PDB file of C-alpha atoms in Angstrom:
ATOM      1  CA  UNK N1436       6.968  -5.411  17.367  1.00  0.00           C
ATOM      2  CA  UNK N1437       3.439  -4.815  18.798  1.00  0.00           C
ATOM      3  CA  UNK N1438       2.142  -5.803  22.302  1.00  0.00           C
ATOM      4  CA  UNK N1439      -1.063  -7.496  22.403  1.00  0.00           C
ATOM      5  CA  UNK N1440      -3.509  -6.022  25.275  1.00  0.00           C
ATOM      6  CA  UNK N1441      -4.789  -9.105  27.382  1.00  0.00           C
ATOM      7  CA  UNK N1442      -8.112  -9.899  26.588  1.00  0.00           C
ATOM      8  CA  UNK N1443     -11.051  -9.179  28.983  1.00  0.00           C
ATOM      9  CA  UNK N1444     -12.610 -12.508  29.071  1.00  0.00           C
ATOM     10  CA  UNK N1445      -8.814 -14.482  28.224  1.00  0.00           C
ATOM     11  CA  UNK N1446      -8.368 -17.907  29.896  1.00  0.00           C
ATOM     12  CA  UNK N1447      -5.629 -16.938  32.752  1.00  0.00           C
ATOM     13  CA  UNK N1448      -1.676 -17.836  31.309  1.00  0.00           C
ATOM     14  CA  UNK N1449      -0.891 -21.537  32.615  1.00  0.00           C
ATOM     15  CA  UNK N1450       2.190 -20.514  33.972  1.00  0.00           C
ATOM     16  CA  UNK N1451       0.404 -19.229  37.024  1.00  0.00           C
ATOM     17  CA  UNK N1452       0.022 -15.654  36.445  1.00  0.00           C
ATOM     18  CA  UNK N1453       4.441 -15.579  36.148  1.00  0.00           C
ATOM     19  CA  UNK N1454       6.030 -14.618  33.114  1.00  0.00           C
ATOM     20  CA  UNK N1455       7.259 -17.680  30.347  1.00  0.00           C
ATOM     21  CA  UNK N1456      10.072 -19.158  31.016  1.00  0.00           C
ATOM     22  CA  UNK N1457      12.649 -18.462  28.015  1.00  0.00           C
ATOM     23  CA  UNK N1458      12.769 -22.091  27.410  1.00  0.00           C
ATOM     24  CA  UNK N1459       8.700 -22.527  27.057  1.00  0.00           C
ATOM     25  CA  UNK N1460       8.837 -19.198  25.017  1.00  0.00           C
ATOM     26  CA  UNK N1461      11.823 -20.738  22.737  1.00  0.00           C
ATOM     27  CA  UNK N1462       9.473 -23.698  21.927  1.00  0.00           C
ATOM     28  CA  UNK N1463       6.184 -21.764  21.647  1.00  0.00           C
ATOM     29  CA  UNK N1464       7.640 -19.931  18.970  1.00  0.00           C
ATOM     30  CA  UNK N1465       9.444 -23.050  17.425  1.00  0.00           C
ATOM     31  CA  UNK N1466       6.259 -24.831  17.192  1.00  0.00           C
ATOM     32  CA  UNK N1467       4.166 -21.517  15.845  1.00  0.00           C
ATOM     33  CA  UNK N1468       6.889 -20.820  13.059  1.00  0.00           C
ATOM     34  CA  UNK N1469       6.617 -24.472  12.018  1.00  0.00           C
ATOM     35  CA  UNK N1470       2.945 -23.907  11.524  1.00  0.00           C
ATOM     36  CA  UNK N1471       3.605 -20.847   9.867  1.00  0.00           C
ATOM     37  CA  UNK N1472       5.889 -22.473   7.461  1.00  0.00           C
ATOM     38  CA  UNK N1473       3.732 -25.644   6.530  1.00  0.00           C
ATOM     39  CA  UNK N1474       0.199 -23.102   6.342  1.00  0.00           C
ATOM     40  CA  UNK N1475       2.179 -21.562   3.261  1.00  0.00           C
ATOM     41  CA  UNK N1476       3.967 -24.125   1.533  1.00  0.00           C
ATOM     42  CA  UNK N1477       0.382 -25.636   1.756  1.00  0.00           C
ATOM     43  CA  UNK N1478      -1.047 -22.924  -0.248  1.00  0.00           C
ATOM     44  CA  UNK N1479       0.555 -23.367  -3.647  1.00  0.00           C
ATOM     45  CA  UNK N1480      -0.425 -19.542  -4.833  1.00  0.00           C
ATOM     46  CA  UNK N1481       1.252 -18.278  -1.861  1.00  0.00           C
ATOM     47  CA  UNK N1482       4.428 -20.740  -2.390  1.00  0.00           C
ATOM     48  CA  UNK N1483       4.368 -20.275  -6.117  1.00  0.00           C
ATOM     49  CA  UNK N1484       4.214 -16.778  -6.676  1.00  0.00           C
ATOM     50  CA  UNK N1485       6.896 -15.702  -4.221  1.00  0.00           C
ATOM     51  CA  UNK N1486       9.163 -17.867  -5.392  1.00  0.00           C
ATOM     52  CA  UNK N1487       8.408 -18.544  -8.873  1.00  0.00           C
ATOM     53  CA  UNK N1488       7.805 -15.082 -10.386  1.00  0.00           C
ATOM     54  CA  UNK N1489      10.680 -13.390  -9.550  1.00  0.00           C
ATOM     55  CA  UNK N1490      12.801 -16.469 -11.018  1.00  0.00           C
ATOM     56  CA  UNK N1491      10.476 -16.545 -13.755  1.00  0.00           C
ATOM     57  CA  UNK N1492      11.036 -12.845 -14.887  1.00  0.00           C
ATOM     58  CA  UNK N1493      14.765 -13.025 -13.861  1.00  0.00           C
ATOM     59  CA  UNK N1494      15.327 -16.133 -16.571  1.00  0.00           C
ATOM     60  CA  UNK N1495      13.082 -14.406 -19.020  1.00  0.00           C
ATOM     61  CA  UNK N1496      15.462 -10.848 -19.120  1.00  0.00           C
ATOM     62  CA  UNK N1497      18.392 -12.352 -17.747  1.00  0.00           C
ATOM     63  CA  UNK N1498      18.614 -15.440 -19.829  1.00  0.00           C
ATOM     64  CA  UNK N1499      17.699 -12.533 -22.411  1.00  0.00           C
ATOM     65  CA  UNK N1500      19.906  -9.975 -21.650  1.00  0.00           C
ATOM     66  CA  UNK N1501      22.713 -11.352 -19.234  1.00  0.00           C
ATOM     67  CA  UNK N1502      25.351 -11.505 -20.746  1.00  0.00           C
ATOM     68  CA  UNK N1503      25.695  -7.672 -22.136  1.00  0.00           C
ATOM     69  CA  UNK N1504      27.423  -5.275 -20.286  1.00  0.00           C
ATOM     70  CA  UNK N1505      25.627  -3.028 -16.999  1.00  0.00           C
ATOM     71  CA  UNK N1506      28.881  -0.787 -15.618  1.00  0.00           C
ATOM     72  CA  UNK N1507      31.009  -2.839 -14.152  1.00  0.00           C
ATOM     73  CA  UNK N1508      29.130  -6.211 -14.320  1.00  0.00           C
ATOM     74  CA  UNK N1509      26.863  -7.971 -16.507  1.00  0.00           C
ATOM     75  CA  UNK N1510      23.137  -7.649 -16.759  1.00  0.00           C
ATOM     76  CA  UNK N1511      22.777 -11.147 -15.423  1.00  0.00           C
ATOM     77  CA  UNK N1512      24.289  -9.764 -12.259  1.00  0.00           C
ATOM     78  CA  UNK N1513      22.884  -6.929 -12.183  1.00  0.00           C
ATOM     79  CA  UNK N1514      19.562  -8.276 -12.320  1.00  0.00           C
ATOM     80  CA  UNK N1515      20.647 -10.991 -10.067  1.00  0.00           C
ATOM     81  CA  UNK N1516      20.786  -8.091  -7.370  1.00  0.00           C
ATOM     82  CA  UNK N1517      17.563  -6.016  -8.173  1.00  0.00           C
ATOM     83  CA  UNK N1518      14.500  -8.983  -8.621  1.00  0.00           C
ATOM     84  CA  UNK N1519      16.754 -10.602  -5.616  1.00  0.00           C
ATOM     85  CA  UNK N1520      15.235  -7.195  -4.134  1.00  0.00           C
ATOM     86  CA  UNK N1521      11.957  -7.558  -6.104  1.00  0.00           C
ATOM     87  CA  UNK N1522      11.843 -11.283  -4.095  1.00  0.00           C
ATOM     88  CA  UNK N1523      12.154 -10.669  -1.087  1.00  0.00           C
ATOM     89  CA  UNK N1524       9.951  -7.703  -0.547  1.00  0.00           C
ATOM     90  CA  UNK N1525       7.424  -9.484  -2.303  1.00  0.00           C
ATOM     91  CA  UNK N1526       7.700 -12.514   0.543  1.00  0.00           C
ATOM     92  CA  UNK N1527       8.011  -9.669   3.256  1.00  0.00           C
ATOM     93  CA  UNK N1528       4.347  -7.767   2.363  1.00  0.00           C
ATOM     94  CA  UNK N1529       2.385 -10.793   1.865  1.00  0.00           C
ATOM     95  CA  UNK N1530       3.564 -13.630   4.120  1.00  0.00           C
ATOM     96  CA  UNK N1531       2.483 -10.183   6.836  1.00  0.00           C
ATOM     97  CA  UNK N1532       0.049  -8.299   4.788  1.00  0.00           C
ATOM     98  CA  UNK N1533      -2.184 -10.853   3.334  1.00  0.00           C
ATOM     99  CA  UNK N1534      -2.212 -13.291   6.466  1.00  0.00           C
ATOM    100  CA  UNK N1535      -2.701 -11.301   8.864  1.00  0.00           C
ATOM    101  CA  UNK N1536      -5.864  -9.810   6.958  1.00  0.00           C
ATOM    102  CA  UNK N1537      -6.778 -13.283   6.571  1.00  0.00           C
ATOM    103  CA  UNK N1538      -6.341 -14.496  10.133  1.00  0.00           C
ATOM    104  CA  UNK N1539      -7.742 -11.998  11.485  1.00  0.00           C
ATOM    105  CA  UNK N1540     -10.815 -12.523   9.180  1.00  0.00           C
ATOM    106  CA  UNK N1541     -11.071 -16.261  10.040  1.00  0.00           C
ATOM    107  CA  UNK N1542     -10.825 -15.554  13.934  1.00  0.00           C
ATOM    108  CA  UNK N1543      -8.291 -17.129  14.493  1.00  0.00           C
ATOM    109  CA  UNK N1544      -6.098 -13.416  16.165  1.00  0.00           C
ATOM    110  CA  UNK N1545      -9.339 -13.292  18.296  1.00  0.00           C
ATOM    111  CA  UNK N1546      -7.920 -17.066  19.697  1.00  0.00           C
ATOM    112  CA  UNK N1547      -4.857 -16.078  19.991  1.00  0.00           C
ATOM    113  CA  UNK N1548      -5.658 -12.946  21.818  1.00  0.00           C
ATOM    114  CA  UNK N1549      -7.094 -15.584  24.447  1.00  0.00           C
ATOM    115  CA  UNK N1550      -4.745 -17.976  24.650  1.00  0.00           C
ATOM    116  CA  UNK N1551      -1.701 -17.598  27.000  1.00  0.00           C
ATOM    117  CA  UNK N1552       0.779 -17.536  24.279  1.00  0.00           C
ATOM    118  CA  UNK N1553       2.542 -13.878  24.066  1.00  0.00           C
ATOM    119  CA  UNK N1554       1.600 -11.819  21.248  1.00  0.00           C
ATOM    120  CA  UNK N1555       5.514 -11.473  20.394  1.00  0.00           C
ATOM    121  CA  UNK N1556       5.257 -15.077  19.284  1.00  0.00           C
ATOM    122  CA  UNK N1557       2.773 -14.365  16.325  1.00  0.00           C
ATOM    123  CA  UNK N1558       4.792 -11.465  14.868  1.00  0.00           C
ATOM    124  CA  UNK N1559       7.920 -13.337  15.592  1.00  0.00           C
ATOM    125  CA  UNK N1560       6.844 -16.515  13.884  1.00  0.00           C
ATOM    126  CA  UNK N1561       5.224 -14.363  10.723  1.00  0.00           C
ATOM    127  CA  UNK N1562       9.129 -12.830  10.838  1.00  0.00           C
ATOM    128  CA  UNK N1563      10.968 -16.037  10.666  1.00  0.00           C
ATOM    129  CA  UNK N1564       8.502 -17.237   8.198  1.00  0.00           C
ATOM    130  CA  UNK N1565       8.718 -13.983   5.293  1.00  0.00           C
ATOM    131  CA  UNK N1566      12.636 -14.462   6.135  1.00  0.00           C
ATOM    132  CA  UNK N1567      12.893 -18.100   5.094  1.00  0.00           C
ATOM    133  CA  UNK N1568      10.569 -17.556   1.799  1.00  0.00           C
ATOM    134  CA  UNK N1569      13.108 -14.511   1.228  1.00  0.00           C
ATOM    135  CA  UNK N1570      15.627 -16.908   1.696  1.00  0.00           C
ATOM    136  CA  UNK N1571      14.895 -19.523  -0.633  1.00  0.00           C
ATOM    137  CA  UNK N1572      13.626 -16.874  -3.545  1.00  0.00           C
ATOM    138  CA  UNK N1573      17.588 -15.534  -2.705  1.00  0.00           C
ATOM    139  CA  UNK N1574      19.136 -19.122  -2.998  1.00  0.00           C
ATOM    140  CA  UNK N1575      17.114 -19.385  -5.937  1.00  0.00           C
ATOM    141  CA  UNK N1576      17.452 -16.541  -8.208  1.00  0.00           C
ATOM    142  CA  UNK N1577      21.171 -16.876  -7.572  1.00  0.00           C
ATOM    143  CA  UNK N1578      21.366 -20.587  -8.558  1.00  0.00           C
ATOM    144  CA  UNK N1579      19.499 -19.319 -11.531  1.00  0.00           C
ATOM    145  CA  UNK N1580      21.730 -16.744 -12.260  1.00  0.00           C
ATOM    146  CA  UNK N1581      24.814 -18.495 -12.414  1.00  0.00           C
ATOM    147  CA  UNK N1582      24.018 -21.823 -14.088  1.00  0.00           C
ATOM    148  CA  UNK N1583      21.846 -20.367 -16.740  1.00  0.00           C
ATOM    149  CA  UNK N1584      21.937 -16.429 -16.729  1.00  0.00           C
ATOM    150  CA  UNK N1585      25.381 -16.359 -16.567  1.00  0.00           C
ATOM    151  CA  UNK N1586      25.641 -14.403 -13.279  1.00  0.00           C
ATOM    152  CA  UNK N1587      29.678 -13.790 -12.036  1.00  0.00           C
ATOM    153  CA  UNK N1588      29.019 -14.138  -8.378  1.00  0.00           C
ATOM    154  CA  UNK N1589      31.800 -14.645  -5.270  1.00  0.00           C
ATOM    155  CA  UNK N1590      31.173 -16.753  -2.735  1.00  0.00           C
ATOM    156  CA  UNK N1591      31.528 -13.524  -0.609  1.00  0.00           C
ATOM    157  CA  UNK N1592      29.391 -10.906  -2.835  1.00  0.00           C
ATOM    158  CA  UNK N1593      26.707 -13.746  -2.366  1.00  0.00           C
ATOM    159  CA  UNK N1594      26.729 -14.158   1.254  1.00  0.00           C
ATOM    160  CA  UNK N1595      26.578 -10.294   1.230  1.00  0.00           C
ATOM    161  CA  UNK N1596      24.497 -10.243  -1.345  1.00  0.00           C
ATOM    162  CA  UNK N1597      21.488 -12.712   1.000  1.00  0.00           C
ATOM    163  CA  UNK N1598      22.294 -10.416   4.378  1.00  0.00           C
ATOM    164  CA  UNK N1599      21.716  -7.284   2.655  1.00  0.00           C
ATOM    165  CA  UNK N1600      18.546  -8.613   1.471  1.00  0.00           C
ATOM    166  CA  UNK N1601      17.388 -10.504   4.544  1.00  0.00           C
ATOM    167  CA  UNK N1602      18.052  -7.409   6.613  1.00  0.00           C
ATOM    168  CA  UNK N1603      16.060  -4.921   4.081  1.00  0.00           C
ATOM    169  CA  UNK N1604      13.230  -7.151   4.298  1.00  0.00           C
ATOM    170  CA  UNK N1605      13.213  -5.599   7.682  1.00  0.00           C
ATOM    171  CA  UNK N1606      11.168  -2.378   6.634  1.00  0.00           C
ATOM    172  CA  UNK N1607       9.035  -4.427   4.349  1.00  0.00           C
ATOM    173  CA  UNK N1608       8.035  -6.986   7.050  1.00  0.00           C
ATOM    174  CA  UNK N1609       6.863  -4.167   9.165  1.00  0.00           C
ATOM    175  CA  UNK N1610       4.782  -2.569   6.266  1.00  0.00           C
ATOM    176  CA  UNK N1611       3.070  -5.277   5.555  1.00  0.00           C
ATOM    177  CA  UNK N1612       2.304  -5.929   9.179  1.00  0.00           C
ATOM    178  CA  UNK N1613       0.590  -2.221   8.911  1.00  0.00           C
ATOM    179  CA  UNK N1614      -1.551  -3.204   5.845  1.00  0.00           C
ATOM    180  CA  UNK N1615      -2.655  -6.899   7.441  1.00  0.00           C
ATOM    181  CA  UNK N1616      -4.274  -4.820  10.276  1.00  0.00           C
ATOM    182  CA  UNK N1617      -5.968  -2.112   8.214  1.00  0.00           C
ATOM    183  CA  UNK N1618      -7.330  -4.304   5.497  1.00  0.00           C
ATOM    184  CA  UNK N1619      -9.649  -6.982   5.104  1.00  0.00           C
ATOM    185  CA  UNK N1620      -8.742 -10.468   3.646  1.00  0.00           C
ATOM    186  CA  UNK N1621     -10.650  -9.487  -0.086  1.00  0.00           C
ATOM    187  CA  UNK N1622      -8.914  -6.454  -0.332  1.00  0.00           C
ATOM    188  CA  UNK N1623      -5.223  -7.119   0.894  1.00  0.00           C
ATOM    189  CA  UNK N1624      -3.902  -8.983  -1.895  1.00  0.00           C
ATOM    190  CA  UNK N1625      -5.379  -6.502  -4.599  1.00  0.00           C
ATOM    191  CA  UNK N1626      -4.178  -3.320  -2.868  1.00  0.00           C
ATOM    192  CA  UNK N1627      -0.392  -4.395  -2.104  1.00  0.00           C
ATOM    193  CA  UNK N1628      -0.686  -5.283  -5.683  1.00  0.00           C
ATOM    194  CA  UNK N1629      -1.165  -2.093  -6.606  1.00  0.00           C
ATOM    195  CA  UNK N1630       1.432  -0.818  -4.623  1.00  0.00           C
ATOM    196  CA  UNK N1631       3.740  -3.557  -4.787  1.00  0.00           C
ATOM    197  CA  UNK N1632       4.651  -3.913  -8.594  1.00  0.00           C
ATOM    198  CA  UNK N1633       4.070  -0.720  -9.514  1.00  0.00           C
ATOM    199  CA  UNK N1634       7.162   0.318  -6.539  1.00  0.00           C
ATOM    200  CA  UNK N1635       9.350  -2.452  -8.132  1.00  0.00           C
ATOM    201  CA  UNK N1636       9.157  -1.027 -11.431  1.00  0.00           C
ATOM    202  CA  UNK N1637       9.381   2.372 -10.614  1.00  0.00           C
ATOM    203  CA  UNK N1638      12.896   1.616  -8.340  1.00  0.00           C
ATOM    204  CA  UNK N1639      14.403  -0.236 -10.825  1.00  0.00           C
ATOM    205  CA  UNK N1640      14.082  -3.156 -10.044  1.00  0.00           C
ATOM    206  CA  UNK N1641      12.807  -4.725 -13.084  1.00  0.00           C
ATOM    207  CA  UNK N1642      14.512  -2.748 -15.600  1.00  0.00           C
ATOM    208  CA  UNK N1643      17.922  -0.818 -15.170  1.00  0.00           C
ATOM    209  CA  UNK N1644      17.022   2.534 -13.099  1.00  0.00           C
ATOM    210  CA  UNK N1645      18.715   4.523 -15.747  1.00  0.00           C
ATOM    211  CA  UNK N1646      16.699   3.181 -18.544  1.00  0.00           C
ATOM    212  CA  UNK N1647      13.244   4.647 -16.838  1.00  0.00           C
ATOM    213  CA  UNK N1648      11.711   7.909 -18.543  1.00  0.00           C
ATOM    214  CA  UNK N1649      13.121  10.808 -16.116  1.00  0.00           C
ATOM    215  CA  UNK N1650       9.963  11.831 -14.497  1.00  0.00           C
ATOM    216  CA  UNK N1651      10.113   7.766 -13.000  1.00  0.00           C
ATOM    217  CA  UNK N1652      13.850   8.068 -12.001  1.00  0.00           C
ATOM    218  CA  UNK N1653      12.995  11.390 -10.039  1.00  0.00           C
ATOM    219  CA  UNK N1654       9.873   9.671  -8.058  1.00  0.00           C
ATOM    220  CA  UNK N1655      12.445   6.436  -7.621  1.00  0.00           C
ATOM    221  CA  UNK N1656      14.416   8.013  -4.954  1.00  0.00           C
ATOM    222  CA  UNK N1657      11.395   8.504  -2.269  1.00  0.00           C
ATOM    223  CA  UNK N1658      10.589   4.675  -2.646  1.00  0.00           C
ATOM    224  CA  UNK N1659      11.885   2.223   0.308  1.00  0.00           C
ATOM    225  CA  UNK N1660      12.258  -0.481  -2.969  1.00  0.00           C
ATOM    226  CA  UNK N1661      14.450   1.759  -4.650  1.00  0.00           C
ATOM    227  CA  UNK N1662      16.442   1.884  -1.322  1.00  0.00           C
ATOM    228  CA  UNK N1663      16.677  -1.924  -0.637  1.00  0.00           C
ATOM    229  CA  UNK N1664      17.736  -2.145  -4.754  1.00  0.00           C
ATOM    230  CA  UNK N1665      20.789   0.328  -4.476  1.00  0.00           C
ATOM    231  CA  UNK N1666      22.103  -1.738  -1.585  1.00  0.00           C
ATOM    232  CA  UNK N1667      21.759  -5.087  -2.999  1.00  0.00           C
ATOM    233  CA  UNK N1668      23.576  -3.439  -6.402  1.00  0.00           C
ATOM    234  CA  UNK N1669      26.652  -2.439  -3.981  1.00  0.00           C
ATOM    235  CA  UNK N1670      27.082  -5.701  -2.909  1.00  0.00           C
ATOM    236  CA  UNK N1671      27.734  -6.964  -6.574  1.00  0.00           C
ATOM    237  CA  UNK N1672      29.831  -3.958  -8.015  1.00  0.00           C
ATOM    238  CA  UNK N1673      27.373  -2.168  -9.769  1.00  0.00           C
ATOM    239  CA  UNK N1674      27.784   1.047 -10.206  1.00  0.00           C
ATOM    240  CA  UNK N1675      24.857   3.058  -7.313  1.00  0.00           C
ATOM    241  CA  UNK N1676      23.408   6.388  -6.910  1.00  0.00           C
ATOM    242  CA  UNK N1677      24.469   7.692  -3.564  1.00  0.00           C
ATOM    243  CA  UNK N1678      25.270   6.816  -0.586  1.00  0.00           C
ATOM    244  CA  UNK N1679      24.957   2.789   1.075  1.00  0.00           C
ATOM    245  CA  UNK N1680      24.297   4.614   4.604  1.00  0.00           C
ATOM    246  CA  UNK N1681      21.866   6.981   3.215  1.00  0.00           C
ATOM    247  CA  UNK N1682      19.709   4.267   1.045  1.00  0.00           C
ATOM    248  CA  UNK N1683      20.004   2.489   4.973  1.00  0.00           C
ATOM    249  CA  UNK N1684      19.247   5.640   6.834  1.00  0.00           C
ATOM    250  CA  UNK N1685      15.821   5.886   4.026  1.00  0.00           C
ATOM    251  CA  UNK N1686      14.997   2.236   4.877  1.00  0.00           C
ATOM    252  CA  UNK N1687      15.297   2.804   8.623  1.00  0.00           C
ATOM    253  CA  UNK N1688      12.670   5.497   8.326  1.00  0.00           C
ATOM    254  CA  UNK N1689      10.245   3.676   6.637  1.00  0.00           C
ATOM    255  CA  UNK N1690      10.516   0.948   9.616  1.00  0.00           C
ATOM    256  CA  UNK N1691       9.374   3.807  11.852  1.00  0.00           C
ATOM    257  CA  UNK N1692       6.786   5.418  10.159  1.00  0.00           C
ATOM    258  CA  UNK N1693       6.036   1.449   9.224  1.00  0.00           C
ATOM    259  CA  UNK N1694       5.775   0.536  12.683  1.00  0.00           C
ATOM    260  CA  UNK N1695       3.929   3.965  13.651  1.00  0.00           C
ATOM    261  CA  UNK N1696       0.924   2.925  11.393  1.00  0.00           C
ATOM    262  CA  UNK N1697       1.280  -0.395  12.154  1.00  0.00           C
ATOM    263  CA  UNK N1698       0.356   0.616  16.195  1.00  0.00           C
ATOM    264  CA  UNK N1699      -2.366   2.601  14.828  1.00  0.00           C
ATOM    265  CA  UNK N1700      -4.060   0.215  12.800  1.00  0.00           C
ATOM    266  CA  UNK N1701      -3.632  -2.475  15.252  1.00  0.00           C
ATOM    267  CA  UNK N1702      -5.580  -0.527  17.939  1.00  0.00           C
ATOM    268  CA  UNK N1703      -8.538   0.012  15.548  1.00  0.00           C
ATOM    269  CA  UNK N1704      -8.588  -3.217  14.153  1.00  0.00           C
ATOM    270  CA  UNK N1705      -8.870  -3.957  18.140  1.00  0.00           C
ATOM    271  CA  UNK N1706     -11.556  -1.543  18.688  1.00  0.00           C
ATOM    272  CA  UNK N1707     -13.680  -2.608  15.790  1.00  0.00           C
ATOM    273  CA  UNK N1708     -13.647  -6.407  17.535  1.00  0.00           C
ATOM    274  CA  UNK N1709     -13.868  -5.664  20.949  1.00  0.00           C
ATOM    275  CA  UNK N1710     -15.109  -2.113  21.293  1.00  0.00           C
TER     276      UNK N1710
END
């Protein structure tokens, strides 16, 4: 999480110059992730292509395909597991990526620099959003999946299926937080794009990883989406490559160095507004 640097000319905090009390914080950030949550679902592009798409391509190959045999499971499950991946990074780097670009393009980071609400609150809320979006693409690729694709799915490989995912949006969330302070509002959706869907292909996540030319399946391994996929695959019974603490240990890192650029760009974008 970053800390926001008070502003020069920032209205003084109207708790006196004291710290928030956890109870004002608690419904600060209630109110801010509501707003959060109604901003998106008010911008249908936003709603509809992190939650459509992935369902969309899941019915198309595993309506398709589902019901041949992947290892140990079906390809319906299978695929259940990977474009549940493809979702939820997808709602991770934009819900941060694009609207942070696009707040701070409209201003409205400069107000909230100003105001006495804690910077946590913003990057808290922008969490709690990109969660619930991941959620719902989750909850909706599996119902998906088992009345149509004809996903086999326990009521425990599913609950471990959604934490698995929820938590390796983690990484994601914090990359995209990097991009929405390094790139302008024009420019953020094309270039996580670019390196968005050409990541989910090359990790497998669209097509088994196995059934990628070899030159893909040796980049795959150095991609956090490949990562995220191999764990959400273990919690099905597919059959992974490696290790479940080492695809963790690889996601880990890419929070850090995540986080490390995310610092950096913050401070610049901070220097470019206020010198």
């Amino acid at each position: 999480m970053l800390s926001t640097p008070t502003h020069p000319h920032a209205a003084p905090a109207a708790t006196g110059g004291r710290s928030m009390t956890v109870g004002r914080y608690l419904r600060t950030l209630g109110s801010e992730t509501g707003i959060e949550l109604l901003k998106n679902v008010r911008i249908p592009i936003f709603a509809v292509s992190t939650v459509a798409f992935p369902v969309m391509f899941y019915l198309i190959f595993g309506a398709t395909f589902g019901r041949q045999g992947a290892g140990p499971i079906n390809v319906a499950t299978y695929m259940l597991a990977t474009y549940g991946a493809f979702g939820v990074i997808g709602a991770s780097l934009f819900s941060f990526g694009v609207g942070l670009a696009v707040e701070r393009a409209q201003g409205w980071m400069r107000l909230k620099r100003a105001s006495p609400m804690p910077a946590s609150v913003t990057v808290l809320a922008k969490l709690a959003n990109a969660l619930a979006f991941a959620a719902v693409v989750v909850a909706a690729l599996m119902l998906a999946g088992v009345t149509v694709g004809g996903a086999h799915l326990s009521l425990g490989a599913a609950a471990a299926l959604l934490g698995v995912l929820l938590l390796g949006a983690l990484p994601f969330c914090v990359l995209g937080q990097a991009f929405g302070y390094a790139l302008g509002p024009n420019s953020a959706p094309v270039v996580l794009n670019l390196i968005y869907l050409p990541m989910a292909f090359a990790s497998g996540l669209w097509i088994p990883i196995h059934q990628l030319p070899g030159f893909v399946q040796a980049i795959a391994p150095y991609l956090p989406a490949y990562h995220l996929g191999q764990l959400a695959l273990s919690t099905v019974g597919a059959h992974v490559e490696g290790n479940p603490l080492g695809h963790a240990a690889a996601l880990l890192v890419t929070a850090l160095v995540a986080g490390a650029a995310a610092v950096v760009a913050y401070r610049r974008a901070s220097l470019a507004t206020y010198g």
